[in-house]
Amino acid sequence: MTDDDSLTDGSRSRRRFLQLGGAAAATALAGCSGLSLGGEQESGQVTLADFRGSGPLVAQRAEPEGTSIEDLPALEGELTLYLGGGEGGLYLDLINLLERRYPDFTTNHRLEASSDLANTIIEETDAGQSPADVFMAVDAGSLGAVANAGATAGLPEEALSAVPSEFQDSEGRWVGIAGRARAIPYNTNELSASDIPSSVQAFPETAAFQNSLGWAPTYSAFQSFVTAMRLIRGDDETRSWLEAMLDAGITEFPDEFRVSNAAADGEIVAGFANHYYSQRVKSAREDAPLDLAFTEGDAGALVNVSGLEILDGTPNADLAANFVRHILSAEAQEFFATRTFAYPMIPGVQPVGGLPTIDELDPPDIDLTELADVAGTVDLLREAGVL
Amino acid sequence: MSASDRFEQLREQTSTESSDSTAPTLLAVVALAISLFVLSPLVWLFLRAGEIAPARALELLTSQTTVEVTLNTLVLVVGVTAASVLIGVPLAILTAQTDLPFRRFWTITAALPLVVPSYIGAFAFVSAFGPRGVLADLLAPLGVEQLPTIYGLPGAVLVLTLFTYPYVFLTTRASLLSFDGTVVEAARSLNHTRWEAFKRVTLPQIAPGIAAGALLVALYALSDFGTPAIMQYDVFTRMIYNEFGARRLDYASVLSMLLLVMALGILAVESRLNAGREGAYVSRGSRQPGQIRLGYWKAPALAFCAGIAALCLVLPIGILLQWLVRSGTGYSGGGFVFELSYAWNSVGLAAVAAGISVLAALPVAYLSARSDTRLGALPERATYVGYAVPGVVLGLALVYLGLSYVPFLYQSVILLVFAYVVRFLPQAVGTTESSILQVDPSYIEAARSLGYNPISAFRQVVLPLVAPGLAAGAALVFLTTMKELPATLMLRPTGFETFVTYIWLVQGAGYYGQAAIPALILVGVSGLSMLVILRREGSS
């Protein structure tokens, strides 16, 4: 499974398919994620291979480009981090690596859903100040909510300049650290790539999707997608689309990992989910008949980001700023690409597993900070009878 | 009537009951203070709701969604409570009063489902009965194309019933074991059939026990978040959570207020059912009624017990084991490494919460048990309100109140333990009160006439007799604290993980394999505390 395959498949049509890596990728992933970063390693002995893990697919990768950790000042002191989302566990691996490299650096972390932590930080800020120094969240909406509540301090210029402007706040209050693309996981026994329309607006009328699509409307990534649709097409059109999807008999799931699993099982033929869940399914079940399609230029092609921001009033501002630069280093970005299947945020690092590169995707032109208007989206979902 | 008037009236009433009014008055003050303390987080709801414009409040209250969710919640609560009585009462009778083979074994299996967190139960049922689940895979070769859906109301009622009916089972069984069996024999000797004797003699005697268990079930069903969320059934807790997520605290607080109103309604219904409870507890069950011979009913009775145990215990544990086996390398969970300290955190928190709950329950339960008036029972009733407050609402209330008024306690173990006491105190109050009701007040009179002051009379006479009830209450609080999720997530100190926060994080990330072992250990440790509850019977 090579990049050539996806080129011949996808380069002619504007639509891009993702040939999920088969056995090779799965083995590589199993190799990486199977490693526990328990306490046996010696501190200080951290190389690129630790960030990248091992495996045939990864071994062929070029050296990542960008600012290396070697060129950054050492991390020293203690940081309190609020880590959003279940995938926060993957961030922990990265943070553990940094703690191993810098014996004088320790973190104290709190793991919860991004939106819950955003609410907590806003409450804490209302009452005075958050005990957290840095907020790492899995969606820009949560970062935007905290930023809009005036709870952030500025980010270092070196960090902001490393990341394309569409993946950071226009006022520099938060910065993306890993990309998460909306995608359509579909069952390859039931559908082929050409069955999937290039616009989500066409989904309700697509015959193959009647009574056989899935979504997770309580899931924050889905709500960000609907928020994006509202920003692009307005509330009325979004409501009509939601109602039409309901009329087409869509199935509800509690989260997008289950949507992707259900598509692999054939319980539904396709669904709405972030791209990396399908790779997680494939890494658990190599032969799952699952593939990904992307729509073009609309909400269905939204690229949301995991990102971080420094919280207002932190007594550790310098350490936090240096930490942000470490998260955007070549090594850390290689970690996100190879271990979490995310899109790296700096141009010098490539995505893995046959993913189209970030400039091959066609995301809509919106300010990700505006994804913070989740309240309006929940209203709309309720009016339409989705929630 | 203001609180001070009420208190004054309370004082007068209690003082007339005793020649020495100091002790009862002190008791009433302490009990009232405890109940006010545990109700204090609700202040937050009123503060938030007070910020809403009346027109907006009316609009929210009367919206179609609100009405629908109210009905959904009512149907769920009624369904779960009724189903729990239908399962819990027969099981209690079978294990307490019949010649069912292996009664001890079935007593334990009937009580044990209480140790399985309902959200784990719900995941297990979705795994087993969901489309393409384990059961569907098993039945597919037999030509079964499609199973009826587990999602929605049926699944939510099924799962909540299966993991909460033990409340009814335990309280009913306690009543059955403690009432005077000679009454039934007397009724039988008057030519009543067995059914008539049950209806006219046994049922009125055990009704308060059934009602006490049903109350716990109803309040649990009202406040549970995980199960309706997993079963995708819209109830108050799910809506409140979504509203908080969207940072619309006005609607969330309106919904929380409505939920509290429903809790008060449940308390009122239970209070009515419970009006004649004096008769139930007064006589101490030293004389057991004659055993009912099951005869031809032995096989169906065994099948019933085994069926429930299979659904509540074998199935979820089987699914957890399956997660464990299926959790190949692809399922291993990044930085989520389970550490032994999480287990100690859980056990320590639960032990402290249990200890404090028992200490707080004692005066409240004693006042309620020894008072003939509704007013004397007021602190006891008040403590039940906390049980109905969903963990997510309580968590947010304490985040807000902690930050605003006691910042040095914010994200401290103290505030977390307080949350547990607020939520689970009524369980300790219930078991303690039923033990106190079984102590003949004339014992205390005797001790007093021998020159003991009220406090030492209580310590020397009452405390040893109610100790098993206190232990059972502590065990109940211990195991529900071990299972508690939402308040733990929100209030725990940063960097302080427990069994459930770990399980929640790894399953939320889809790493089910990682959740299996801690979930099994959690069930095991909770199971041990259940043995304490059942052992109480041996000593009573």
Short mmCIF file of C-alpha atoms in Angstrom, two decimals, chain A residues 49-214:
data_model
loop_
_atom_site.label_atom_id
_atom_site.label_comp_id
_atom_site.label_asym_id
_atom_site.label_seq_id
_atom_site.Cartn_x
_atom_site.Cartn_y
_atom_site.Cartn_z
CA ALA A 49 12.78 6.79 17.16
CA ASP A 50 10.99 7.15 20.51
CA PHE A 51 8.70 9.82 19.13
CA ARG A 52 8.10 7.87 15.97
CA GLY A 53 7.95 4.34 17.26
CA SER A 54 8.91 1.53 14.90
CA GLY A 55 7.52 -0.48 12.03
CA PRO A 56 8.13 -0.94 8.29
CA LEU A 57 5.87 1.91 7.19
CA VAL A 58 7.43 4.39 9.57
CA ALA A 59 10.97 3.20 8.91
CA GLN A 60 10.77 4.42 5.32
CA ARG A 61 9.80 7.91 6.33
CA ALA A 62 12.09 10.80 5.64
CA GLU A 63 13.51 12.76 8.52
CA PRO A 64 10.89 15.27 9.66
CA GLU A 65 11.73 18.89 8.93
CA GLY A 66 11.12 21.85 11.16
CA THR A 67 12.53 23.07 14.44
CA SER A 68 14.11 20.16 16.29
CA ILE A 69 13.83 19.69 20.02
CA GLU A 70 17.63 19.76 19.97
CA ASP A 71 17.46 23.46 19.08
CA LEU A 72 15.02 24.44 21.85
CA PRO A 73 15.88 25.50 25.39
CA ALA A 74 15.43 22.79 28.04
CA LEU A 75 12.11 22.42 29.86
CA GLU A 76 12.45 22.98 33.60
CA GLY A 77 9.77 23.23 36.26
CA GLU A 78 6.23 21.99 36.80
CA LEU A 79 3.23 22.60 34.54
CA THR A 80 -0.43 21.92 35.26
CA LEU A 81 -2.11 20.73 32.07
CA TYR A 82 -5.80 20.26 31.36
CA LEU A 83 -6.00 17.62 28.63
CA GLY A 84 -9.23 17.32 26.72
CA GLY A 85 -10.79 14.18 25.36
CA GLY A 86 -10.26 10.47 25.37
CA GLU A 87 -7.41 10.86 22.91
CA GLY A 88 -5.71 12.77 25.70
CA GLY A 89 -4.16 9.44 26.57
CA LEU A 90 -2.11 9.72 23.42
CA TYR A 91 -0.94 13.16 24.47
CA LEU A 92 0.18 11.61 27.71
CA ASP A 93 2.65 9.45 25.81
CA LEU A 94 4.15 12.56 24.26
CA ILE A 95 4.29 14.36 27.58
CA ASN A 96 5.92 11.32 29.17
CA LEU A 97 8.59 11.46 26.47
CA LEU A 98 9.30 15.09 27.27
CA GLU A 99 9.46 14.32 30.98
CA ARG A 100 11.92 11.55 30.24
CA ARG A 101 14.08 13.84 28.21
CA TYR A 102 14.05 16.64 30.79
CA PRO A 103 14.46 15.23 34.31
CA ASP A 104 13.68 18.65 35.83
CA PHE A 105 10.37 18.90 33.99
CA THR A 106 7.17 17.47 35.52
CA THR A 107 3.49 17.80 34.68
CA ASN A 108 0.33 17.51 36.65
CA HIS A 109 -2.57 16.65 34.40
CA ARG A 110 -6.33 16.49 34.38
CA LEU A 111 -8.05 14.45 31.67
CA GLU A 112 -11.71 15.04 30.81
CA ALA A 113 -13.85 15.77 27.78
CA SER A 114 -12.64 18.96 26.06
CA SER A 115 -15.98 20.74 26.40
CA ASP A 116 -16.22 19.87 30.11
CA LEU A 117 -12.72 21.20 30.72
CA ALA A 118 -13.50 24.35 28.75
CA ASN A 119 -16.53 24.90 31.01
CA THR A 120 -14.41 24.24 34.06
CA ILE A 121 -11.74 26.74 32.95
CA ILE A 122 -14.41 29.38 32.26
CA GLU A 123 -15.93 28.82 35.72
CA GLU A 124 -12.47 28.97 37.29
CA THR A 125 -11.61 32.16 35.43
CA ASP A 126 -14.92 33.77 36.43
CA ALA A 127 -14.00 33.06 40.04
CA GLY A 128 -10.47 34.42 39.75
CA GLN A 129 -7.99 32.22 37.92
CA SER A 130 -7.65 28.67 36.65
CA PRO A 131 -5.16 26.42 38.43
CA ALA A 132 -4.15 25.18 34.97
CA ASP A 133 -1.23 26.64 33.00
CA VAL A 134 -2.02 25.10 29.62
CA PHE A 135 -5.23 23.77 28.03
CA MET A 136 -4.81 21.13 25.32
CA ALA A 137 -8.14 20.34 23.64
CA VAL A 138 -9.24 18.08 20.84
CA ASP A 139 -11.44 20.66 19.15
CA ALA A 140 -11.11 24.30 18.19
CA GLY A 141 -14.60 24.99 19.55
CA SER A 142 -13.49 24.34 23.13
CA LEU A 143 -10.33 26.40 22.59
CA GLY A 144 -12.45 29.19 21.09
CA ALA A 145 -14.90 29.15 24.00
CA VAL A 146 -12.07 29.59 26.49
CA ALA A 147 -10.42 32.28 24.32
CA ASN A 148 -13.71 34.16 23.89
CA ALA A 149 -14.21 34.09 27.66
CA GLY A 150 -10.98 36.07 27.95
CA ALA A 151 -9.20 33.25 29.78
CA THR A 152 -6.06 33.03 27.63
CA ALA A 153 -2.64 34.64 27.57
CA GLY A 154 -0.68 35.13 24.34
CA LEU A 155 1.36 32.45 22.57
CA PRO A 156 5.02 32.78 21.56
CA GLU A 157 5.60 34.17 18.07
CA GLU A 158 7.95 31.26 17.22
CA ALA A 159 5.09 28.81 17.78
CA LEU A 160 2.50 30.77 15.81
CA SER A 161 4.77 31.33 12.84
CA ALA A 162 5.37 27.59 12.45
CA VAL A 163 1.68 26.82 11.83
CA PRO A 164 -0.41 27.82 8.76
CA SER A 165 -2.82 30.65 9.58
CA GLU A 166 -5.97 28.59 8.95
CA PHE A 167 -5.00 26.33 11.86
CA GLN A 168 -4.61 29.02 14.48
CA ASP A 169 -6.73 31.72 16.04
CA SER A 170 -6.73 34.98 14.10
CA GLU A 171 -5.71 36.79 17.28
CA GLY A 172 -3.06 34.26 18.22
CA ARG A 173 -4.86 33.05 21.34
CA TRP A 174 -4.65 29.36 20.43
CA VAL A 175 -2.67 27.29 17.98
CA GLY A 176 -3.37 23.95 16.30
CA ILE A 177 -1.09 21.04 17.19
CA ALA A 178 -2.70 18.19 15.21
CA GLY A 179 -5.36 18.10 12.49
CA ARG A 180 -8.54 16.06 12.52
CA ALA A 181 -10.36 15.79 9.19
CA ARG A 182 -14.06 15.08 8.87
CA ALA A 183 -14.52 12.07 6.65
CA ILE A 184 -17.02 9.51 5.43
CA PRO A 185 -16.07 5.99 6.57
CA TYR A 186 -17.81 3.49 4.31
CA ASN A 187 -18.13 -0.28 4.01
CA THR A 188 -16.24 -1.47 0.96
CA ASN A 189 -18.45 -4.57 0.59
CA GLU A 190 -21.51 -2.39 0.18
CA LEU A 191 -20.21 0.69 -1.61
CA SER A 192 -17.40 1.84 -3.81
CA ALA A 193 -15.72 5.21 -3.65
CA SER A 194 -17.69 6.53 -6.60
CA ASP A 195 -20.99 5.96 -4.77
CA ILE A 196 -20.17 8.71 -2.32
CA PRO A 197 -21.19 12.22 -3.38
CA SER A 198 -18.63 14.99 -3.20
CA SER A 199 -20.98 17.22 -1.19
CA VAL A 200 -22.70 16.39 2.09
CA GLN A 201 -25.71 18.34 0.83
CA ALA A 202 -26.37 15.51 -1.63
CA PHE A 203 -26.41 12.80 1.06
CA PRO A 204 -30.14 12.82 1.90
CA GLU A 205 -31.10 12.19 -1.73
CA THR A 206 -28.52 9.47 -2.33
CA ALA A 207 -30.40 6.21 -2.83
CA ALA A 208 -27.60 4.00 -1.47
CA PHE A 209 -27.73 5.82 1.87
CA GLN A 210 -31.43 5.38 2.63
CA ASN A 211 -31.82 3.85 6.11
CA SER A 212 -28.17 2.93 6.20
CA LEU A 213 -26.14 5.94 7.33
CA GLY A 214 -24.86 6.61 10.85
#
